[in-house]
Tab-separated table of C-alpha atoms in Angstrom:
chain	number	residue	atom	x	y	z
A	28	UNK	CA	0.522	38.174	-13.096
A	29	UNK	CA	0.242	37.676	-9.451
A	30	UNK	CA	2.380	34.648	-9.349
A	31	UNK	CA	5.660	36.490	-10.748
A	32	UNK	CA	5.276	38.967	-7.776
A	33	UNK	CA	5.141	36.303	-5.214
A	34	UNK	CA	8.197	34.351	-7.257
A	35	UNK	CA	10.772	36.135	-4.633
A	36	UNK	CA	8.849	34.672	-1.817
A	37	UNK	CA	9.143	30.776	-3.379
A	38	UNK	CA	12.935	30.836	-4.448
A	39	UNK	CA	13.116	27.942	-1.236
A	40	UNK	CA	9.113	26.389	-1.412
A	41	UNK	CA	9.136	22.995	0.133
A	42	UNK	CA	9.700	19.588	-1.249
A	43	UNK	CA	5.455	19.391	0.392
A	44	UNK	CA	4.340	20.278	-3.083
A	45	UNK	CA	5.715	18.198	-5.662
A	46	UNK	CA	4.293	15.007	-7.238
A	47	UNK	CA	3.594	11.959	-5.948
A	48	UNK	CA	4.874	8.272	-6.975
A	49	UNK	CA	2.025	5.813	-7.047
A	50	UNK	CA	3.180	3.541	-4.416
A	51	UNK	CA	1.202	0.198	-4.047
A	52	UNK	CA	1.843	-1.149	-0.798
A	53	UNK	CA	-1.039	-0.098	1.153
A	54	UNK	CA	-2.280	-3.714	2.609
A	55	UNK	CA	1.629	-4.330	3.663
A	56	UNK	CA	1.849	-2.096	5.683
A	57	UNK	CA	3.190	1.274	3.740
A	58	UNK	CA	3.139	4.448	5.452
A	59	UNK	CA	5.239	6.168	3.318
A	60	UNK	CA	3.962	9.910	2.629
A	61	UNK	CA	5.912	10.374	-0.452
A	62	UNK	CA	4.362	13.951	-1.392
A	63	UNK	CA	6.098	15.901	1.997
A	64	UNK	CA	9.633	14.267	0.888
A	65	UNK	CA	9.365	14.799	-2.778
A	66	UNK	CA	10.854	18.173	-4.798
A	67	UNK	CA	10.068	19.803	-7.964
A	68	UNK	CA	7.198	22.327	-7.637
A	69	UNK	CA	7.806	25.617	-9.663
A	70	UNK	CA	6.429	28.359	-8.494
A	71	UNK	CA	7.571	30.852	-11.559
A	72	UNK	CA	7.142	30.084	-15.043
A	73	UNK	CA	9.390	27.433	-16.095
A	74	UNK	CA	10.584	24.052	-15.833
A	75	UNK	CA	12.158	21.515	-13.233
A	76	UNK	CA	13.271	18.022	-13.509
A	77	UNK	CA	13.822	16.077	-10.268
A	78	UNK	CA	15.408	12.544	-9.580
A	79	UNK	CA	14.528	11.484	-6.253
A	80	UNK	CA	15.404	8.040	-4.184
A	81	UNK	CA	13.267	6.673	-1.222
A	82	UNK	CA	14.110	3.885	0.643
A	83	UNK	CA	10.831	2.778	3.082
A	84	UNK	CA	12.346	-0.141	5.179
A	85	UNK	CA	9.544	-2.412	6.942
A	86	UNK	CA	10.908	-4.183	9.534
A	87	UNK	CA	8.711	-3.879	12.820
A	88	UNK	CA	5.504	-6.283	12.806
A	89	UNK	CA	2.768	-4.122	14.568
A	90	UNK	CA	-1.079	-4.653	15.606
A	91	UNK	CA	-2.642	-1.920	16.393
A	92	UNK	CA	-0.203	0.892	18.456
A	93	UNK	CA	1.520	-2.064	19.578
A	94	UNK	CA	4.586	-3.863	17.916
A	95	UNK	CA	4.550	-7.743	17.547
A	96	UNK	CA	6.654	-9.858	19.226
A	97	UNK	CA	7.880	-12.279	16.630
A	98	UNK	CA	10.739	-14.313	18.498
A	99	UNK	CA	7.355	-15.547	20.614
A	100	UNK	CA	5.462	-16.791	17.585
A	101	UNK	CA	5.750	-20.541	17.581
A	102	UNK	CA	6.269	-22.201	14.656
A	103	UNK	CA	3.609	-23.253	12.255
A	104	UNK	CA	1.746	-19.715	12.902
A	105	UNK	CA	-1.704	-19.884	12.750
A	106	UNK	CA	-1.333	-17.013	10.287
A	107	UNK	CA	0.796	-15.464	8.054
A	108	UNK	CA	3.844	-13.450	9.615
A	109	UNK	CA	5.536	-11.072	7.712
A	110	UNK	CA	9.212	-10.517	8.242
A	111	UNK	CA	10.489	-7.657	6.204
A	112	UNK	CA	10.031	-5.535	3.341
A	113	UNK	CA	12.466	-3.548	1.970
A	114	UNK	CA	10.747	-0.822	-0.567
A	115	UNK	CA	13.366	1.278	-2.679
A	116	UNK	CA	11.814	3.939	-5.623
A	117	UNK	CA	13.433	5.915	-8.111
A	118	UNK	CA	11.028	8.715	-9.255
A	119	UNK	CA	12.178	10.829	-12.007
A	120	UNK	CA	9.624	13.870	-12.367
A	121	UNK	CA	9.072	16.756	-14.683
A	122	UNK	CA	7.479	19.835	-13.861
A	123	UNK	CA	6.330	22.867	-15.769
A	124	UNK	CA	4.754	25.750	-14.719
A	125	UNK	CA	2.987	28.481	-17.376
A	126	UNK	CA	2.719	32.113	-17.276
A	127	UNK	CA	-1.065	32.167	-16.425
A	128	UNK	CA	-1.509	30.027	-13.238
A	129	UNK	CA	-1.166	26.783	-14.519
A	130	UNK	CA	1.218	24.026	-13.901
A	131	UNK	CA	0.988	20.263	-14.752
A	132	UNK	CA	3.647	17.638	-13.714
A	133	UNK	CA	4.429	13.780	-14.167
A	134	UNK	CA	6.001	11.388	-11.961
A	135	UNK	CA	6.977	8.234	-13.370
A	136	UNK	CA	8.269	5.583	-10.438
A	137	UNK	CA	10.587	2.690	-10.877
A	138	UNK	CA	10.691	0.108	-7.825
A	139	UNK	CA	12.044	-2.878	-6.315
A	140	UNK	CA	10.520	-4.155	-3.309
A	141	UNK	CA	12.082	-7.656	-1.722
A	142	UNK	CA	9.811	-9.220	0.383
A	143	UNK	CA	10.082	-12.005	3.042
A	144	UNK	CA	7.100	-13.816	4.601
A	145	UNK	CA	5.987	-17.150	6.884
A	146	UNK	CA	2.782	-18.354	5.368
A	147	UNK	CA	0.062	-19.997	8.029
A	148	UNK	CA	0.886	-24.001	8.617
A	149	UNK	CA	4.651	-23.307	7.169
A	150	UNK	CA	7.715	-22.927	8.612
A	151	UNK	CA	9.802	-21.290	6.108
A	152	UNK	CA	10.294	-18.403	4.689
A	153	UNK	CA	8.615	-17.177	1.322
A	154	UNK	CA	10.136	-14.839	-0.678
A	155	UNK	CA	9.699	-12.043	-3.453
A	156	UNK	CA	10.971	-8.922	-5.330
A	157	UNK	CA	9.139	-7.450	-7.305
A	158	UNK	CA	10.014	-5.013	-9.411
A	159	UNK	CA	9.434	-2.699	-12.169
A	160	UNK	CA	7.769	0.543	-13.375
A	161	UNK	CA	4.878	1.471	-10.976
A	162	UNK	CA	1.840	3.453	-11.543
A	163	UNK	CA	2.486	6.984	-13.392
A	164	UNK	CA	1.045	10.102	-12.006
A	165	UNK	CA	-0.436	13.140	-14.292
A	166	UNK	CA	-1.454	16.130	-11.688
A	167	UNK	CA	-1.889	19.919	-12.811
A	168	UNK	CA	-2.294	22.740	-10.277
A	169	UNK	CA	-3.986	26.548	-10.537
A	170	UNK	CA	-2.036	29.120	-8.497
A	171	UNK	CA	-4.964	31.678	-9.171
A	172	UNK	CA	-5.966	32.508	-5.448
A	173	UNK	CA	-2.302	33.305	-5.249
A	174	UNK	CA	-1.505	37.445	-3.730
A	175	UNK	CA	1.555	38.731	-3.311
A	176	UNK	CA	1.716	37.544	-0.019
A	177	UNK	CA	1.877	34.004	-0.790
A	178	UNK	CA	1.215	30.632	-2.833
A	179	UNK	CA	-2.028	28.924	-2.883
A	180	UNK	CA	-2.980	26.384	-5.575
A	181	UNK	CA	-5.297	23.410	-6.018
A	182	UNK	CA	-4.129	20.287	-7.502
A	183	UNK	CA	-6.019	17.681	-8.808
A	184	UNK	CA	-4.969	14.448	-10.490
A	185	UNK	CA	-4.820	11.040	-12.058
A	186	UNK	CA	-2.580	7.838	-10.885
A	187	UNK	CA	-2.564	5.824	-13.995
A	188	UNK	CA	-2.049	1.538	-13.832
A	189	UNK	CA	0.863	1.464	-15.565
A	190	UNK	CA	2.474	-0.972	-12.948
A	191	UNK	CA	2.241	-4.849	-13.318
A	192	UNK	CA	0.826	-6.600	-10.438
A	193	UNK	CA	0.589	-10.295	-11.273
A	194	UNK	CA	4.286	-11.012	-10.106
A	195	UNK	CA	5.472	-13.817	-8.382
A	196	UNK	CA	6.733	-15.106	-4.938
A	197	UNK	CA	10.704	-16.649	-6.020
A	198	UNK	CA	11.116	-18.761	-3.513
A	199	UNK	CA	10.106	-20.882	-0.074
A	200	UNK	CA	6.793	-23.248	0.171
A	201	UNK	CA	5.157	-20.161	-1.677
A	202	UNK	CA	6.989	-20.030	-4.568
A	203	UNK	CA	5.123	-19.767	-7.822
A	204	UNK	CA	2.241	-18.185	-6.019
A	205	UNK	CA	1.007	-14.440	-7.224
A	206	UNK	CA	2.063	-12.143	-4.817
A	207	UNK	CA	-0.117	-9.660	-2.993
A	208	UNK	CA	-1.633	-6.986	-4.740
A	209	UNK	CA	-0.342	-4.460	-2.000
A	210	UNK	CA	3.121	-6.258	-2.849
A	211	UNK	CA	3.049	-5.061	-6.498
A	212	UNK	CA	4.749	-2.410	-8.588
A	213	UNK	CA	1.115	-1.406	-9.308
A	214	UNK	CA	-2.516	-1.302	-8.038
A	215	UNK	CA	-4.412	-2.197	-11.128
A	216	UNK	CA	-6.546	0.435	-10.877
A	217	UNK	CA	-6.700	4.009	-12.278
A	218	UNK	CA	-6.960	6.806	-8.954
A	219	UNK	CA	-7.663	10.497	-8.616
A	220	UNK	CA	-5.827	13.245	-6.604
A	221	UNK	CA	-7.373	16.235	-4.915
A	222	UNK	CA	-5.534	18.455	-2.716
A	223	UNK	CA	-4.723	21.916	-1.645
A	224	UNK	CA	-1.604	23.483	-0.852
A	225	UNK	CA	-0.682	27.595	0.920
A	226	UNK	CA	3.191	28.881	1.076
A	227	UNK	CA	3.419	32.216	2.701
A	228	UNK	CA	6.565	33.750	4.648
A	229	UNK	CA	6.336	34.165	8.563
A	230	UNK	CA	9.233	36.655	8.761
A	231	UNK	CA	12.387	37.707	6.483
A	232	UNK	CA	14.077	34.376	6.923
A	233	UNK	CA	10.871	31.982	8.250
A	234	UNK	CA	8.801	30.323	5.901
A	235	UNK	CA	5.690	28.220	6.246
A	236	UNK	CA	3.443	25.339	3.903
A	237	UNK	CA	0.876	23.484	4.172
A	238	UNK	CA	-0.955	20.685	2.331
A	239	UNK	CA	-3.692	18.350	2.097
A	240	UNK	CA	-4.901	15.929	-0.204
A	241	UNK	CA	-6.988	12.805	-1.029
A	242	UNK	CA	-6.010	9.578	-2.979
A	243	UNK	CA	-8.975	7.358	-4.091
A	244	UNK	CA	-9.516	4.688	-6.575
A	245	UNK	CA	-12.256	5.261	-9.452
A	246	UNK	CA	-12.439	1.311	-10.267
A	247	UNK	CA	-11.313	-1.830	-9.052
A	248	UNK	CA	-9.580	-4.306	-11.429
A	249	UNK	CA	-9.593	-8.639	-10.478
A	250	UNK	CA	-11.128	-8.343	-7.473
A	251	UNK	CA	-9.168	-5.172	-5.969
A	252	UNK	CA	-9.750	-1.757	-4.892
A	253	UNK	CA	-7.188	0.224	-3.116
A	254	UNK	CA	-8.191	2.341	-0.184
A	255	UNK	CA	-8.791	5.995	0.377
A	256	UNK	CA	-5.921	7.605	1.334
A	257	UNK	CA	-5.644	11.311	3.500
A	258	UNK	CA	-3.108	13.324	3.868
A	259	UNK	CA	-1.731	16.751	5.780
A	260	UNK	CA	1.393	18.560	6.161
A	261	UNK	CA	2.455	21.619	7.684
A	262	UNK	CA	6.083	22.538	7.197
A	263	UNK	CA	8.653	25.455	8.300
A	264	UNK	CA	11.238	26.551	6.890
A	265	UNK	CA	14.540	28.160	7.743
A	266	UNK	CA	15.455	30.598	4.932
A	267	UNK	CA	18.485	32.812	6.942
A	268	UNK	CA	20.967	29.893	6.415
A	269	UNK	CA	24.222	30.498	3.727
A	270	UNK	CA	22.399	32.996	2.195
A	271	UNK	CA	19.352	31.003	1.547
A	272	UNK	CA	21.594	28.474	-0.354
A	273	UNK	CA	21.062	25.906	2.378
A	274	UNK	CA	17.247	25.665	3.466
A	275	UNK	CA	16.456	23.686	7.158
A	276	UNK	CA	12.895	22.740	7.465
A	277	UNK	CA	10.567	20.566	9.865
A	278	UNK	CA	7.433	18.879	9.000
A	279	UNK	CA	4.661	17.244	10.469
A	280	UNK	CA	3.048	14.847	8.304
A	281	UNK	CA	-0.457	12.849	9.189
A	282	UNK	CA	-2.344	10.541	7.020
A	283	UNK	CA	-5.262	8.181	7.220
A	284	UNK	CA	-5.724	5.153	5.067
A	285	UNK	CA	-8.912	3.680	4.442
A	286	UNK	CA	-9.028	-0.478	4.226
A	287	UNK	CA	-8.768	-1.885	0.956
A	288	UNK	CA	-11.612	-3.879	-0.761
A	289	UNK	CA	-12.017	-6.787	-2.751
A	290	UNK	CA	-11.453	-10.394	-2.640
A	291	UNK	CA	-7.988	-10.122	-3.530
A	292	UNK	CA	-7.277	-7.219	-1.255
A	293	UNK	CA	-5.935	-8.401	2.413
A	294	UNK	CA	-8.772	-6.146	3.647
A	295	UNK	CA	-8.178	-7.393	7.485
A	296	UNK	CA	-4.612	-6.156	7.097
A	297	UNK	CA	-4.984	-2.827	5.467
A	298	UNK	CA	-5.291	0.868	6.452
A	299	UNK	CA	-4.372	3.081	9.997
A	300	UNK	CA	-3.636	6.313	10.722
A	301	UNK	CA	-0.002	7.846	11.244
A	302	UNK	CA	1.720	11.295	12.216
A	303	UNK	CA	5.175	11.756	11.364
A	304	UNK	CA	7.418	14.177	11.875
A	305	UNK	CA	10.161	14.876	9.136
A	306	UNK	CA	13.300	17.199	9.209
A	307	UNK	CA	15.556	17.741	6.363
A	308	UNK	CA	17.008	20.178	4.029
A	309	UNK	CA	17.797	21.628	0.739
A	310	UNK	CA	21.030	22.537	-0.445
A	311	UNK	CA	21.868	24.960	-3.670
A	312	UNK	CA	24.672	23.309	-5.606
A	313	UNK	CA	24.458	26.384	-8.016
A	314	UNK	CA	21.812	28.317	-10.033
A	315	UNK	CA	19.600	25.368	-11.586
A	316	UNK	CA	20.653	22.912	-9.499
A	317	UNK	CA	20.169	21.898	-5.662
A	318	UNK	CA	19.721	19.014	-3.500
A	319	UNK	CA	17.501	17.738	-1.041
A	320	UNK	CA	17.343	15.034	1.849
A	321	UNK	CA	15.005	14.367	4.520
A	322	UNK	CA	14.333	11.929	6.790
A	323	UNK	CA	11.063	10.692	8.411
A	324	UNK	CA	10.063	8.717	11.350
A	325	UNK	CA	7.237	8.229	12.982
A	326	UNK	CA	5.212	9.791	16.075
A	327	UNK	CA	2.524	7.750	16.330
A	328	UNK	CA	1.014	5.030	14.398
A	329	UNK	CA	-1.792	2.698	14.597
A	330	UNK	CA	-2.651	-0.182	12.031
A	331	UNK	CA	-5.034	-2.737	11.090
A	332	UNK	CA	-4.259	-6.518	11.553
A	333	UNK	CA	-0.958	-7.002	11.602
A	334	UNK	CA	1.236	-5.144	9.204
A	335	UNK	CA	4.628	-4.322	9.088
A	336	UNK	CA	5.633	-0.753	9.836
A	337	UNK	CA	8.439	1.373	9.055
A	338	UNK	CA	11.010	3.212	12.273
A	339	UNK	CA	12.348	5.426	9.446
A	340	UNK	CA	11.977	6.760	5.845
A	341	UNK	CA	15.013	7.816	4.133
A	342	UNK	CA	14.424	10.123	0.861
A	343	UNK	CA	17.132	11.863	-1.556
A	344	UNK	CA	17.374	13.339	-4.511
A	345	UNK	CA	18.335	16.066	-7.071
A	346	UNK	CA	16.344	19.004	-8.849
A	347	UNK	CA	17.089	21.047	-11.759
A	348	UNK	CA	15.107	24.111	-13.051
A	349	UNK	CA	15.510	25.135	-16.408
């Protein structure tokens, strides 16, 4: 098979290729590009199991390319203000790969997101966490284009709404009050995944991948429908490093959201563009088991409304092949 020939060429392939969480925070703000930071793809028949934790922190109210300045906001705003969101996700994935081109994988999220908010014509703050399993991702991928010269696969996909999303604000004049749908551990909806990926080395000890995909919803649920979501990623690798037991690598990551729809979306609020760039690493801790880290902040951004945006996006995690 060609795959097993190119296996030697994949022992390092970047954390670009594995799955997904579904994250549902697209109308707060979210730019997190969870499939460059994630690891588990194999390459070679087998199996891998990765546990992986992201922490998105949302701190920085922006309009446009240009942040907010909240300290100048008098008090009742004429509309809401967001303060801060703090997103944290545990993503526990399993991958398997067969002899004949195939591979499917599943990525089941667990979140807690707290949440703090001034609502137009109040003065205090309203506050949230919610929590809970999010949206589970199926995906398979065929290698078949694949040569001995390097990886290329398609991937295609469903995001399944297995995350609540009538949850609660806890506390302030809000309290009792559902929380936004881009707020909650799930979108309601069920999504598809597209996307295309190429791994090929540069040189003995350079490696490159790249990756695009698209994220749409097929329905909308209660007056909902999440945006289209685009992505890209191009990444290089540094292979020459302990013996290939620690791997460098750079990315730069780009994606364009679409605005949400429906009357419970916050439509106004919703979608952008960003570029990020992302360094990191993976380290093998011995022959099934390595870890990975990488950290992401942001180039350029540009968002509808006014949403709050993350300065940095923290993600780490381990990953076992067996």
């Amino acid at each position: 098979m060609r795959l097993i020939k190119t296996a030697a060429l994949c022992a390092a392939i970047t954390p670009a290729l594995a799955a997904t969480p579904a994250l549902a925070c697209a109308s707060c703000g979210c730019t997190f590009t969870s499939d460059w930071l994630a690891q588990g793809l194999v390459t070679q028949p087998g199996q891998a199991l990765t546990i992986r934790y992201d922490y998105v922190p949302q701190a920085v109210l922006q309009t446009d390319t240009h942040r907010v300045d909240t300290a100048a906001i008098e008090l009742p705003p004429e509309r809401e203000i967001e303060r801060r969101t703090d997103n944290h996700y545990l993503t526990v994935s399993y991958d398997r790969q067969f002899a004949n081109d195939w591979g499917i994988s599943v990525a089941v999220p667990v979140l807690w997101r707290p949440h703090r908010t001034i609502g137009e014509d109040t003065t205090e703050e309203t506050r949230s966490n919610t929590h809970g399993i999010g949206d589970i991702r199926l995906s398979a991928r065929w290698q078949g284009l694949s040569t001995p010269k390097g990886v290329t696969g398609l991937q295609f996909g469903l995001i399944l709404p297995t995350g609540g999303f009538h949850q609660t604000f806890t506390s302030g004049p809000g309290a009792g009050e559902v929380v936004d749908r881009g707020l909650q551990p799930g979108s309601g909806t069920t999504q598809a995944v597209l996307g295309a990926y190429h791994y090929r080395r540069l040189g003995s000890e350079v490696a490159l991948v790249a990756q695009a995909q698209v994220q749409f919803a097929l329905n909308s649920r209660e007056d909902f429908r999440p945006g289209t979501v685009i992505e890209g990623s191009t990444a290089v690798q540094w292979l020459g490093l302990g013996k290939g037991t620690i791997v460098p690598q750079i990315q730069i990551n780009g994606r364009v959201s679409v605005r949400d729809r429906g009357d419970n979306s916050d439509r106004e609020n919703s979608g952008g563009e960003q570029i990020y760039v992302a360094p990191g690493f993976t380290a093998k801790l011995n022959s099934a088991l390595s870890a990975f880290a990488n950290v992401q902040v942001p180039l350029y951004m540009r968002v509808n409304g006014y949403q709050l945006t993350p300065r940095v996006v923290l993600s780490t995690g381990l990953h076992a092949r067996f």
